[in-house]
mmCIF file of C-alpha atoms and ligand atoms in Angstrom:
data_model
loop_
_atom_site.group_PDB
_atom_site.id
_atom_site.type_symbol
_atom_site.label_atom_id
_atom_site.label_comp_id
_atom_site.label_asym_id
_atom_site.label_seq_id
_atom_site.Cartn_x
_atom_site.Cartn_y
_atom_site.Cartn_z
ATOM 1 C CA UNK B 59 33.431 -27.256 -26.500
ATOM 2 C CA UNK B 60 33.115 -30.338 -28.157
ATOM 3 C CA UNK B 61 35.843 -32.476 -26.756
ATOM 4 C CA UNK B 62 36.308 -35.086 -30.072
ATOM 5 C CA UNK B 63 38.072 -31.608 -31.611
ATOM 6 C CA UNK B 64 40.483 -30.528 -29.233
ATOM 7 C CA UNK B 65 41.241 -26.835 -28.344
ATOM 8 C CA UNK B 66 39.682 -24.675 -31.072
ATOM 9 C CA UNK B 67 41.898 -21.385 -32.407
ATOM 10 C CA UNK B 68 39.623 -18.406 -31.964
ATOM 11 C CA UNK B 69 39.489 -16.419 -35.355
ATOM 12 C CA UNK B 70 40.930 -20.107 -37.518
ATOM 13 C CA UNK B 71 39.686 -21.979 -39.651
ATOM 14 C CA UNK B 72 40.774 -26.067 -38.453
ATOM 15 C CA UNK B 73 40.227 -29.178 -40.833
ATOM 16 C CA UNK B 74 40.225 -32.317 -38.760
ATOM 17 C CA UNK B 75 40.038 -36.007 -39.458
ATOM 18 C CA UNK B 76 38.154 -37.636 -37.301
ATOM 19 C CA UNK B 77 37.573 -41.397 -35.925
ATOM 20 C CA UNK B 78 34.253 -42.026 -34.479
ATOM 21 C CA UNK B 79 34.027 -44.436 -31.377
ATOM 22 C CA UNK B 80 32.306 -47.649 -31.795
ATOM 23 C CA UNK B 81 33.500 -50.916 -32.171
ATOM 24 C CA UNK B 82 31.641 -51.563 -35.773
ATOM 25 C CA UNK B 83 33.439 -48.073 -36.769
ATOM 26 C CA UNK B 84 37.002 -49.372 -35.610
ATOM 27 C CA UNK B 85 38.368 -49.452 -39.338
ATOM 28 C CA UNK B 86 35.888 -46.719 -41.088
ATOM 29 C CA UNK B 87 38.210 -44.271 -43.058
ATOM 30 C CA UNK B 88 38.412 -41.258 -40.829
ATOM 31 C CA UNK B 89 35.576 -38.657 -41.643
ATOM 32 C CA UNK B 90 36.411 -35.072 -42.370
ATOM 33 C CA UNK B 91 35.260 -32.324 -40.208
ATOM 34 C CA UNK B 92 35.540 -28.131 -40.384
ATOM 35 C CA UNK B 93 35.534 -26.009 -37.388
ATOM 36 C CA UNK B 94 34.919 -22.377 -37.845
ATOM 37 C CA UNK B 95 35.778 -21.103 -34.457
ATOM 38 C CA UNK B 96 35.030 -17.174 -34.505
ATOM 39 C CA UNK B 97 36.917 -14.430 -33.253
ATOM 40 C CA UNK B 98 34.678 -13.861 -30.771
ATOM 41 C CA UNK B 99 32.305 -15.887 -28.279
ATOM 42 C CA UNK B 100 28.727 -17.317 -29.097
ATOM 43 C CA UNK B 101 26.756 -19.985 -29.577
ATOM 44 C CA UNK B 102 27.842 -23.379 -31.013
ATOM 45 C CA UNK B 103 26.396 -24.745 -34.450
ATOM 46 C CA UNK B 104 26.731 -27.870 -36.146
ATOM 47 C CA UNK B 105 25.785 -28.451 -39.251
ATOM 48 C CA UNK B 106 26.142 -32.236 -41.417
ATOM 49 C CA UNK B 107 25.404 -33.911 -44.560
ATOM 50 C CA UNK B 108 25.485 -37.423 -45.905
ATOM 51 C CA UNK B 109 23.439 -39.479 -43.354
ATOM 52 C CA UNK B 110 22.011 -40.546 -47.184
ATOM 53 C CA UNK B 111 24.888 -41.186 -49.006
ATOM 54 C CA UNK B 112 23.244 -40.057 -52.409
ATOM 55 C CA UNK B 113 22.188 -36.166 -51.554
ATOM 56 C CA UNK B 114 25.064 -34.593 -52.960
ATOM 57 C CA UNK B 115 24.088 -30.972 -53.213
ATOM 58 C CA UNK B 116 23.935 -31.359 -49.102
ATOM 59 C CA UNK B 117 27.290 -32.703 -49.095
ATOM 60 C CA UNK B 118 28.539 -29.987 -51.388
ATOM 61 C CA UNK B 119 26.736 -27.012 -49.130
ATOM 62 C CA UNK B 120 28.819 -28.155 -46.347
ATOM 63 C CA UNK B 121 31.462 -28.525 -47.913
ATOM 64 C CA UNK B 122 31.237 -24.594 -49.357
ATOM 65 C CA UNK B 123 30.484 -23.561 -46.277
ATOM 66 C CA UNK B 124 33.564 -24.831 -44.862
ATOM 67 C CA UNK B 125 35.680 -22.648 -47.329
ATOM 68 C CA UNK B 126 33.537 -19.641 -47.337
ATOM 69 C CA UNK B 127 32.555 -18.450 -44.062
ATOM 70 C CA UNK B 128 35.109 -16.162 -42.442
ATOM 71 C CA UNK B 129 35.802 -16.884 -39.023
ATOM 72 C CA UNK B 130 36.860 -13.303 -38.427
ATOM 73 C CA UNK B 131 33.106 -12.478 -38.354
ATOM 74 C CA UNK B 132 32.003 -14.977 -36.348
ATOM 75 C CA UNK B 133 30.603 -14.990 -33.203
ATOM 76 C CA UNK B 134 30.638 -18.676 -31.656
ATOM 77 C CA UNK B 135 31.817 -21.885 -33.719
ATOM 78 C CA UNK B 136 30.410 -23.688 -36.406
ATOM 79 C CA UNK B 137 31.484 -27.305 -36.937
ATOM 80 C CA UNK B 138 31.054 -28.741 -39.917
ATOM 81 C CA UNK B 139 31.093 -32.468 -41.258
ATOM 82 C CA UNK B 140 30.597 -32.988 -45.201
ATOM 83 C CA UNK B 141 29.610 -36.522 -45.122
ATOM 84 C CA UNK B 142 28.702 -38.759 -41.964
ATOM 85 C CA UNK B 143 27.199 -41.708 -44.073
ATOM 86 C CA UNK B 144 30.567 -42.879 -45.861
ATOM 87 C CA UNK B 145 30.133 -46.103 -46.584
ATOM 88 C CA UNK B 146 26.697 -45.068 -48.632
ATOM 89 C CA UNK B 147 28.702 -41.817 -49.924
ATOM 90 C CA UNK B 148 31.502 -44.523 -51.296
ATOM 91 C CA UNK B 149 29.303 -46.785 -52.652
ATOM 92 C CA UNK B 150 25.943 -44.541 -53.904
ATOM 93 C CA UNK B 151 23.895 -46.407 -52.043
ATOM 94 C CA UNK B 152 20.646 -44.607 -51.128
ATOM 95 C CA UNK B 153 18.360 -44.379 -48.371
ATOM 96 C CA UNK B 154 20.519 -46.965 -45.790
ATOM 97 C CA UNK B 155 23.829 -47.856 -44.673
ATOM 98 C CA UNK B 156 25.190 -50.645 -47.002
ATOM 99 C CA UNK B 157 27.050 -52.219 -44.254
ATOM 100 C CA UNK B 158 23.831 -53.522 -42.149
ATOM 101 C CA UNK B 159 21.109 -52.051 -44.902
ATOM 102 C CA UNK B 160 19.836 -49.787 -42.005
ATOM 103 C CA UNK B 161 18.269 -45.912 -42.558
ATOM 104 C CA UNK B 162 20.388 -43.976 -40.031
ATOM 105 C CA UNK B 163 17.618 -41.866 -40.101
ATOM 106 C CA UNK B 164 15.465 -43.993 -38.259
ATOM 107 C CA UNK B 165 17.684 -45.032 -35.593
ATOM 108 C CA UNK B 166 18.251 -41.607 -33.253
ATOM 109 C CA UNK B 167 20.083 -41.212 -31.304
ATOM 110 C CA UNK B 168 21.991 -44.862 -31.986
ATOM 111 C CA UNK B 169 22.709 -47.587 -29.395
ATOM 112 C CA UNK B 170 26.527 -47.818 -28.744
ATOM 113 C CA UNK B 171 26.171 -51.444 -28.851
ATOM 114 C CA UNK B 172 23.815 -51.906 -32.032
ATOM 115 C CA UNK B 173 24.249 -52.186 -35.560
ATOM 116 C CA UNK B 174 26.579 -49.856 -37.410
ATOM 117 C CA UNK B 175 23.959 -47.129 -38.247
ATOM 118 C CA UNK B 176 23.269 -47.264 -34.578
ATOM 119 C CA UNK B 177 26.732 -47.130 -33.192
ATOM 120 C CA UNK B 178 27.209 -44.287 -35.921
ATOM 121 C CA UNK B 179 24.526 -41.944 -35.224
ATOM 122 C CA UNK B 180 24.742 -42.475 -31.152
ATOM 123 C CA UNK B 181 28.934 -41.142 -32.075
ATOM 124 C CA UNK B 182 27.573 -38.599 -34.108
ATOM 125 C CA UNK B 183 25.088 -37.793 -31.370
ATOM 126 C CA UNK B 184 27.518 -38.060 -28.105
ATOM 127 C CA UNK B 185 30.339 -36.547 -29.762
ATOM 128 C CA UNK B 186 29.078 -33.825 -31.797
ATOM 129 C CA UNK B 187 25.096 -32.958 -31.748
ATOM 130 C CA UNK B 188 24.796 -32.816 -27.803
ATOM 131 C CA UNK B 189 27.878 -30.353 -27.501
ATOM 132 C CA UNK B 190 25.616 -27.492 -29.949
ATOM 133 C CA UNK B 191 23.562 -25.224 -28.740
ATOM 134 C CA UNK B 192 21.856 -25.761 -32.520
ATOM 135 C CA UNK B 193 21.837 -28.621 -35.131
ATOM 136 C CA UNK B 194 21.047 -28.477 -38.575
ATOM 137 C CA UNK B 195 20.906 -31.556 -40.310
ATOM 138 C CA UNK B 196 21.183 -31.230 -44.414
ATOM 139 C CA UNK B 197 19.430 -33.701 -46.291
ATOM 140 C CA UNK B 198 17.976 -33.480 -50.261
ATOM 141 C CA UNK B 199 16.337 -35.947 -52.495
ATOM 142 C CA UNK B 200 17.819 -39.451 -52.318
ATOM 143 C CA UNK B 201 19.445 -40.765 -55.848
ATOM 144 C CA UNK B 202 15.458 -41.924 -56.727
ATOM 145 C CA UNK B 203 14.280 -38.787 -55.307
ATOM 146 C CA UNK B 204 13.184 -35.165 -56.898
ATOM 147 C CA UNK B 205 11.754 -32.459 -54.043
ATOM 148 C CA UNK B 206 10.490 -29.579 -53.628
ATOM 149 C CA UNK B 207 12.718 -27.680 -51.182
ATOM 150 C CA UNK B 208 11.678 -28.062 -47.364
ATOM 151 C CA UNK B 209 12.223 -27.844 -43.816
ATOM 152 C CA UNK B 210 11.701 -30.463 -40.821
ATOM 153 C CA UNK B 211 11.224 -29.831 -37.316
ATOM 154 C CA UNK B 212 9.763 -30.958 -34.508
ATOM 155 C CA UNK B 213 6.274 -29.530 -33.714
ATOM 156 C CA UNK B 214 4.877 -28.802 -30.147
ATOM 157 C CA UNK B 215 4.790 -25.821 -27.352
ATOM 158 C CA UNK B 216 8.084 -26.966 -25.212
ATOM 159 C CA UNK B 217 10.736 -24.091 -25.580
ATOM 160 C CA UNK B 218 13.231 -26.634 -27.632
ATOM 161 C CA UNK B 219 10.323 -27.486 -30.377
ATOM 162 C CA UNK B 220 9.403 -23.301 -30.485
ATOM 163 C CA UNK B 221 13.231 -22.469 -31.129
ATOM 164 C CA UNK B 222 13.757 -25.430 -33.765
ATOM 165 C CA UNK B 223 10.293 -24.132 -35.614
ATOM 166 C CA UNK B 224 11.857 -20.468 -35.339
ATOM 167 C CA UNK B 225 15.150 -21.950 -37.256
ATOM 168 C CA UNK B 226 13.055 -23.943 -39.716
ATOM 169 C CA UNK B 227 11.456 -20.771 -40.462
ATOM 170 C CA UNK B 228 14.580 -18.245 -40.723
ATOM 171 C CA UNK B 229 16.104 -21.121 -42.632
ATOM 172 C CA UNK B 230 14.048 -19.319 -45.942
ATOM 173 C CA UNK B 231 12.714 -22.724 -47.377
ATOM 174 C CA UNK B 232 9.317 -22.630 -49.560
ATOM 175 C CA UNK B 233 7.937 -25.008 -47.120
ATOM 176 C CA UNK B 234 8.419 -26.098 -43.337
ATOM 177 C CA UNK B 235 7.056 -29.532 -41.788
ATOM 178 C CA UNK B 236 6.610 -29.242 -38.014
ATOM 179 C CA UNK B 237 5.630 -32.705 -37.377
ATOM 180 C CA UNK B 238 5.245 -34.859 -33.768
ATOM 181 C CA UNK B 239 5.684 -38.239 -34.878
ATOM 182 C CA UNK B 240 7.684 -40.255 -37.367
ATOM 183 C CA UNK B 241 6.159 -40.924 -40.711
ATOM 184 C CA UNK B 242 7.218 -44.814 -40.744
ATOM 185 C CA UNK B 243 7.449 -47.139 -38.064
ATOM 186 C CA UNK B 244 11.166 -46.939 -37.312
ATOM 187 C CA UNK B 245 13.244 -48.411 -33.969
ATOM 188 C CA UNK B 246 14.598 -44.774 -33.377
ATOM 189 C CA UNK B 247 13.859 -41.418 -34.460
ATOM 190 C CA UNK B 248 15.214 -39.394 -37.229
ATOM 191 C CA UNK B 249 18.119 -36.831 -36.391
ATOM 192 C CA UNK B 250 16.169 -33.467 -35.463
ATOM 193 C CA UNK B 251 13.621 -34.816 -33.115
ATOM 194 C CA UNK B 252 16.372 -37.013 -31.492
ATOM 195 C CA UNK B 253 18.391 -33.936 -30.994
ATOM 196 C CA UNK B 254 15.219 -31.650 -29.783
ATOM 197 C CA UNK B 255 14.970 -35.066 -26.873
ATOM 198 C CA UNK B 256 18.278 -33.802 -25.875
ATOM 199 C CA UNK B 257 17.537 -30.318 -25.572
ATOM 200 C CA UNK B 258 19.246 -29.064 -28.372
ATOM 201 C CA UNK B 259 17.166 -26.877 -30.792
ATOM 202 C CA UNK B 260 17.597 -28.755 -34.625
ATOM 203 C CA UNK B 261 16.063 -28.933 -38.219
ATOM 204 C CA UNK B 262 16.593 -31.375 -41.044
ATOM 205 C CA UNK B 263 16.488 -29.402 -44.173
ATOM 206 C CA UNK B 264 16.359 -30.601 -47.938
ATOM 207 C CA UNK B 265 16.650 -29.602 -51.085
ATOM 208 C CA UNK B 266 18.105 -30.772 -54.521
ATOM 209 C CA UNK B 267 17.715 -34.474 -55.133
ATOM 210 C CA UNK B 268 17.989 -37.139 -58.400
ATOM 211 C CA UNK B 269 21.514 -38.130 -57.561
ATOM 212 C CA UNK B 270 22.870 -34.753 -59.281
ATOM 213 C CA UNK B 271 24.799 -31.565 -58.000
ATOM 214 C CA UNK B 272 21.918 -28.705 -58.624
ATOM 215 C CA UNK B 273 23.886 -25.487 -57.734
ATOM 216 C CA UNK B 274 20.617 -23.951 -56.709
ATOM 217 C CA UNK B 275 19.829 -26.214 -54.506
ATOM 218 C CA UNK B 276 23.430 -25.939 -52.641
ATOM 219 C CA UNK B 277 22.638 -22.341 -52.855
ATOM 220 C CA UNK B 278 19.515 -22.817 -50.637
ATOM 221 C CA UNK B 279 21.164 -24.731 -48.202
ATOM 222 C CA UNK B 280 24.258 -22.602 -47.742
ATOM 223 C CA UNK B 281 22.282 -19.377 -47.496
ATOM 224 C CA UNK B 282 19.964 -21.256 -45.176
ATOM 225 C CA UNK B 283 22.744 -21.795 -43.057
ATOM 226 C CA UNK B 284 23.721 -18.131 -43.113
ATOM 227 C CA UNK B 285 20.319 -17.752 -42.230
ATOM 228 C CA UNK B 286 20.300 -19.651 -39.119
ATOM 229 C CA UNK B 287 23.959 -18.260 -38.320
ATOM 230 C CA UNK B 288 22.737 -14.765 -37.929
ATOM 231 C CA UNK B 289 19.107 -15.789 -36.661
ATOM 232 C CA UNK B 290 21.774 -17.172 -33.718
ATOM 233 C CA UNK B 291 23.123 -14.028 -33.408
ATOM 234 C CA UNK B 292 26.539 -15.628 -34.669
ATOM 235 C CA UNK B 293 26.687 -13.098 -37.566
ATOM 236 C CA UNK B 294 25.872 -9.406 -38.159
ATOM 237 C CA UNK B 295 22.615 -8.813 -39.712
ATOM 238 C CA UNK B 296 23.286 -6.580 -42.572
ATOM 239 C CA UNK B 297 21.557 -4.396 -45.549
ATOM 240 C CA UNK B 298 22.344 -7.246 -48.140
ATOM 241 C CA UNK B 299 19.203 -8.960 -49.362
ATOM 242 C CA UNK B 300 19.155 -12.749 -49.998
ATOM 243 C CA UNK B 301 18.745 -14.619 -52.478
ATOM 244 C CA UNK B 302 15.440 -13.418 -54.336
ATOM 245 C CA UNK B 303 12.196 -14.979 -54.407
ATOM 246 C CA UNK B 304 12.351 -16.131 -57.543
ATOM 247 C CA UNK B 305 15.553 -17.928 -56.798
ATOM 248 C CA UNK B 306 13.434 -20.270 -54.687
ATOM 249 C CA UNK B 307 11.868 -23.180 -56.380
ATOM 250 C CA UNK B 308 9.265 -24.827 -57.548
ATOM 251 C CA UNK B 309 11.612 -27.886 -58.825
ATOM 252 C CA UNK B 310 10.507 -27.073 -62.522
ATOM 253 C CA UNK B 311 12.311 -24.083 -62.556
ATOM 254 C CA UNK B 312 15.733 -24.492 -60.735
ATOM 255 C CA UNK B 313 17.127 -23.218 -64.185
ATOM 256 C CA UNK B 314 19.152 -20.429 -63.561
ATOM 257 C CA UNK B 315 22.171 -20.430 -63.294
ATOM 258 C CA UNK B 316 23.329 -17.133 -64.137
ATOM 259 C CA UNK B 317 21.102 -14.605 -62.004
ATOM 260 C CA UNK B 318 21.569 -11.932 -60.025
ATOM 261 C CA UNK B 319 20.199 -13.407 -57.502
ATOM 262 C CA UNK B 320 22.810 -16.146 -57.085
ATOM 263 C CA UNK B 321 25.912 -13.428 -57.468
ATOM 264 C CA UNK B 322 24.127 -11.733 -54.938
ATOM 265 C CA UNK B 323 23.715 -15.066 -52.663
ATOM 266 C CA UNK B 324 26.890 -15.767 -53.500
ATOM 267 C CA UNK B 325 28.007 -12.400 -51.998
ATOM 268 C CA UNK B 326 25.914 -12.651 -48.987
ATOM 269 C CA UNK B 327 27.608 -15.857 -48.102
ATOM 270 C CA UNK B 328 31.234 -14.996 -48.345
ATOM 271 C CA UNK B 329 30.644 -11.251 -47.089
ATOM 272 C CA UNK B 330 27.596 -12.801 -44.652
ATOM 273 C CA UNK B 331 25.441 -10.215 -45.132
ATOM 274 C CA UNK B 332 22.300 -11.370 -46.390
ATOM 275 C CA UNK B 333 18.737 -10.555 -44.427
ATOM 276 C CA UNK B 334 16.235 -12.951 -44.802
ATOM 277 C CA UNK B 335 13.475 -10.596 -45.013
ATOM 278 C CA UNK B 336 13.187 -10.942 -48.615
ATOM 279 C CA UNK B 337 12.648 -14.483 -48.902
ATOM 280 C CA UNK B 338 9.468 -15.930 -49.366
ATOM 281 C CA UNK B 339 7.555 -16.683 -45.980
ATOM 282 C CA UNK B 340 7.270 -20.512 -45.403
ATOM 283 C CA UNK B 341 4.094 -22.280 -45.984
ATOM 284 C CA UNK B 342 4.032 -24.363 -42.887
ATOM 285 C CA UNK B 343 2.527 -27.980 -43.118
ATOM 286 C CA UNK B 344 1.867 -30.369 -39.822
ATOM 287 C CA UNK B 345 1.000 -33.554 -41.604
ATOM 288 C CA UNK B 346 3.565 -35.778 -43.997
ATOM 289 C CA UNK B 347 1.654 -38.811 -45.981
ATOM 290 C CA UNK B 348 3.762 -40.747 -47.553
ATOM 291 C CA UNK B 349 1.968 -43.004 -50.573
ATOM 292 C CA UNK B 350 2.956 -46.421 -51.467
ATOM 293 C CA UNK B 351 2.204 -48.929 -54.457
ATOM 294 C CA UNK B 352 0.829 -51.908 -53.162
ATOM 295 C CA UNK B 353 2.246 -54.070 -56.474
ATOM 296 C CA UNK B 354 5.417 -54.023 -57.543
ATOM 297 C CA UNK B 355 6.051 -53.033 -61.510
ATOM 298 C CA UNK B 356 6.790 -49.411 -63.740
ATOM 299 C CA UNK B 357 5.614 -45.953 -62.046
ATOM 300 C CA UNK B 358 3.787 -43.094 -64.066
ATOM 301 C CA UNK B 359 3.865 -40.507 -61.536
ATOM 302 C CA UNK B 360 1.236 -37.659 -62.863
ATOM 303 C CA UNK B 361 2.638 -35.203 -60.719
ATOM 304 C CA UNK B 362 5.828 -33.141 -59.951
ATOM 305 C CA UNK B 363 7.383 -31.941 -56.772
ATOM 306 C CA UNK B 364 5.585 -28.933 -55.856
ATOM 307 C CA UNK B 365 2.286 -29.481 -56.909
ATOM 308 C CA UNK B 366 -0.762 -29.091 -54.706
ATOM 309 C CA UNK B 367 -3.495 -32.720 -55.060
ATOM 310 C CA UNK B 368 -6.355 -33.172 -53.807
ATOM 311 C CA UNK B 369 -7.878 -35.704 -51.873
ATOM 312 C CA UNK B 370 -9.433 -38.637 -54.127
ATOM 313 C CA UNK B 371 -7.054 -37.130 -57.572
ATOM 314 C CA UNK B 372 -5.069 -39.774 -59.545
ATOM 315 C CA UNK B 373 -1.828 -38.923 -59.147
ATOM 316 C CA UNK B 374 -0.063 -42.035 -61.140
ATOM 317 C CA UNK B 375 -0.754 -45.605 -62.323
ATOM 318 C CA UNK B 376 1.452 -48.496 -62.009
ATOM 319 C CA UNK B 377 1.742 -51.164 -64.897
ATOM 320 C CA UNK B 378 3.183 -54.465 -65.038
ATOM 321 C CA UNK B 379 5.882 -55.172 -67.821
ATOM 322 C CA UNK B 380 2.931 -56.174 -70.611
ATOM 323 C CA UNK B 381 1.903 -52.273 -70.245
ATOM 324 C CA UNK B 382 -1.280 -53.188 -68.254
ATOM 325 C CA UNK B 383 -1.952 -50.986 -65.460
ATOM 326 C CA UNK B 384 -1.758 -52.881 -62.282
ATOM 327 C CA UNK B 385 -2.935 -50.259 -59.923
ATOM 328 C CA UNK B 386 -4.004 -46.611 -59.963
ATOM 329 C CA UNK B 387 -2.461 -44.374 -57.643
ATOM 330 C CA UNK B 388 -4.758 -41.756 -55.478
ATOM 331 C CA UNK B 389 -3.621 -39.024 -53.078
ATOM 332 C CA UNK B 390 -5.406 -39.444 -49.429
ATOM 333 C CA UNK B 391 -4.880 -35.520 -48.615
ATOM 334 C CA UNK B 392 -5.007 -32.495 -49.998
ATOM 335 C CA UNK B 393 -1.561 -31.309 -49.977
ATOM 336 C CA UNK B 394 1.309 -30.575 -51.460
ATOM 337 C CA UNK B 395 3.402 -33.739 -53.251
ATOM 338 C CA UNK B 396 7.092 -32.445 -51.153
ATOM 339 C CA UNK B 397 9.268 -35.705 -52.248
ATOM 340 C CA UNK B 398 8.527 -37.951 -55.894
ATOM 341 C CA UNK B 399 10.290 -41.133 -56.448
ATOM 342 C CA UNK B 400 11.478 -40.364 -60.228
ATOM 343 C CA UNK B 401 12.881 -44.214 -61.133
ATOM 344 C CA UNK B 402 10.017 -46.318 -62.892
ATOM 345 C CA UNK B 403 11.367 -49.533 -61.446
ATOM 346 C CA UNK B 404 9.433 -49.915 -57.773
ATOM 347 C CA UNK B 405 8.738 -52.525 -55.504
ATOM 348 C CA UNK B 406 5.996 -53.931 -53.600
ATOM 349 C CA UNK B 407 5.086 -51.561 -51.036
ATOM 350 C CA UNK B 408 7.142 -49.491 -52.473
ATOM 351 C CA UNK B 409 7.197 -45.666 -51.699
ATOM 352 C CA UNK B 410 6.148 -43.201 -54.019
ATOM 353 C CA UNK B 411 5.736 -39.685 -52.485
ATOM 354 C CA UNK B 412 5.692 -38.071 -49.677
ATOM 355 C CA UNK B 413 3.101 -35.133 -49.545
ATOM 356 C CA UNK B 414 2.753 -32.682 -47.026
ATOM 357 C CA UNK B 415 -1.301 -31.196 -45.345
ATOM 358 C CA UNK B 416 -1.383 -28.011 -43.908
HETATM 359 ZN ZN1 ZN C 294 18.124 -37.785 -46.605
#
């Protein structure tokens, strides 16, 4: 089933450690993976976190999903790996790889002979993502970043981009992206539209961000795993709601911590009952800008994840380290502002937002 693993134990629960092939990888600490094989046959789902090493609440969903869902229940496998990016994870380093400064998100599906990002994601590709019949790829804010919660696929009429958008949209985000092409000139291709090449149906998903452990956020991402899980068919849909609308964010309000609604999610996931037909319906968006400053200095965002700009609106300034403003900052797009970068300190060229058009 996927080879790397061995013979799974129908009905267990297995923790592995695992060495990935590659020369560059030859002395990486081995990288800790779950497999949740079910009592009884389905599909195959893998879910990881950590190609950024700095989107913890990912990491943490993973890692809760590991201990909570009950193979028992199960129909099919889901394998599960916390962290894939450890060098980044060890050192907080966002956005790349700090061993050749590469995005492993922009290198899909990896070259076995490449750089250490590459020969990463191609193991993480040959050995894991090509064996699923579904991928799920967890992602949130970088250590810079704040977001609103959000989906990725990849957009277009093939039967493997219809079946990723029908994940992205059981998945119970505020927003999904269906997008068909990268938003930054890259050598590869990010993880879910490397995966949908290969025929297997995937999604990147994020939520949570600023280098912190939001439980809400891990909340969305575990209970859009459930999601997916019984959208698969790999779980009984039951009577159990999930969590409530409110629960779902606009990042200004991801202040909660003690509803019902996150009992009740928590329920869901351990019991996994929950029925995504009380979540909020997706907005779905087919364009991502991304905005840059041209100088490099401090950043006065005047916006916050979630908010909807319009085309021509200032949406920040950036000054110079007198306090003179250097440039002002306009959206192209009406849209949606989906990622912010929160840190003052930016560079030339530097990105600020990402900000997503119906
Ligand atoms: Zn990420």
């Amino acid at each position: 089933m996927i080879p790397i693993l061995g013979e799974l134990t129908p009905g267990k629960t297995q923790r592995h450690l695992i060495k990935l092939p590659g020369a560059a990888l030859a002395n990486d600490e081995p990288r800790p993976v779950i497999s949740v094989a079910g009592a009884k046959p389905g599909p195959v789902l893998f879910v990881n976190a950590g190609v950024h090493g700095g989107e913890y609440p990912a990491v943490e969903a993973v890692i809760r999903l590991g201990k909570t869902l009950d193979p028992k229940k199960i129909s099919g496998t889901v394998i599960l790996m916390p962290v894939l990016n450890l060098p980044a994870f060890r050192t907080r380093t966002p956005f790349v790889c700090p061993i050749d400064n590469v995005n492993p998100n922009r290198v899909f599906p990896g070259d076995p002979t490449g750089s250490y990002s590459e020969q990463m994601t191609h193991a993480l590709m040959n050995e894991f993502v090509i064996h699923a019949d579904a991928y799920v790829d967890l992602h949130g804010g970088d250590i810079p970043e704040a977001l609103v919660p959000f989906v990725i696929c990849r957009s277009g009429n093939d039967e493997v981009s219809k079946k990723s958008k029908a994940i992205a949209m059981t998945f119970g985000l505020p927003y999904v992206l269906a997008v068909s092409k990268p938003v930054q000139p890259s050598k590869g291709s990010s993880s879910y539209a490397a995966a949908a090449e290969n025929g297997v149906p995937s999604i990147l998903a994020e939520a949570g961000g600023v280098g912190q452990m939001q439980e809400e956020a891990v909340e969305l991402l575990v209970n859009g795993v459930v999601n997916v899980m019984r959208h698969l068919g790999m779980i009984e849909a039951g009577a159990e709601s999930a969590p409530a609308k409110s629960q779902i964010p606009g990042s200004k309000s991801q202040t909660n911590p003690k509803s019902k609604a996150k009992k009740a999610a928590r329920r869901a996931v351990a019991t996994g009952k929950a029925s995504a037909a009380d979540a909020a319906a997706s907005t779905v968006l087919t364009k991502f800008e991304w905005v840059y400053t041209k100088r490099a200095g401090m950043w006065y965002p005047k916006v916050a994840p979630g908010d909807v700009v319009s085309d021509s609106e200032e949406i920040g300034t950036v000054g110079d380290l007198f306090g003179d403003t250097l440039e002002k900052i306009i959206s192209p797009v009406n849209g949606v502002i989906l990622f912010l970068t929160i840190n003052p300190s930016v560079l030339e060229n530097g990105l600020l937002m990402g900000i997503g058009v119906e």
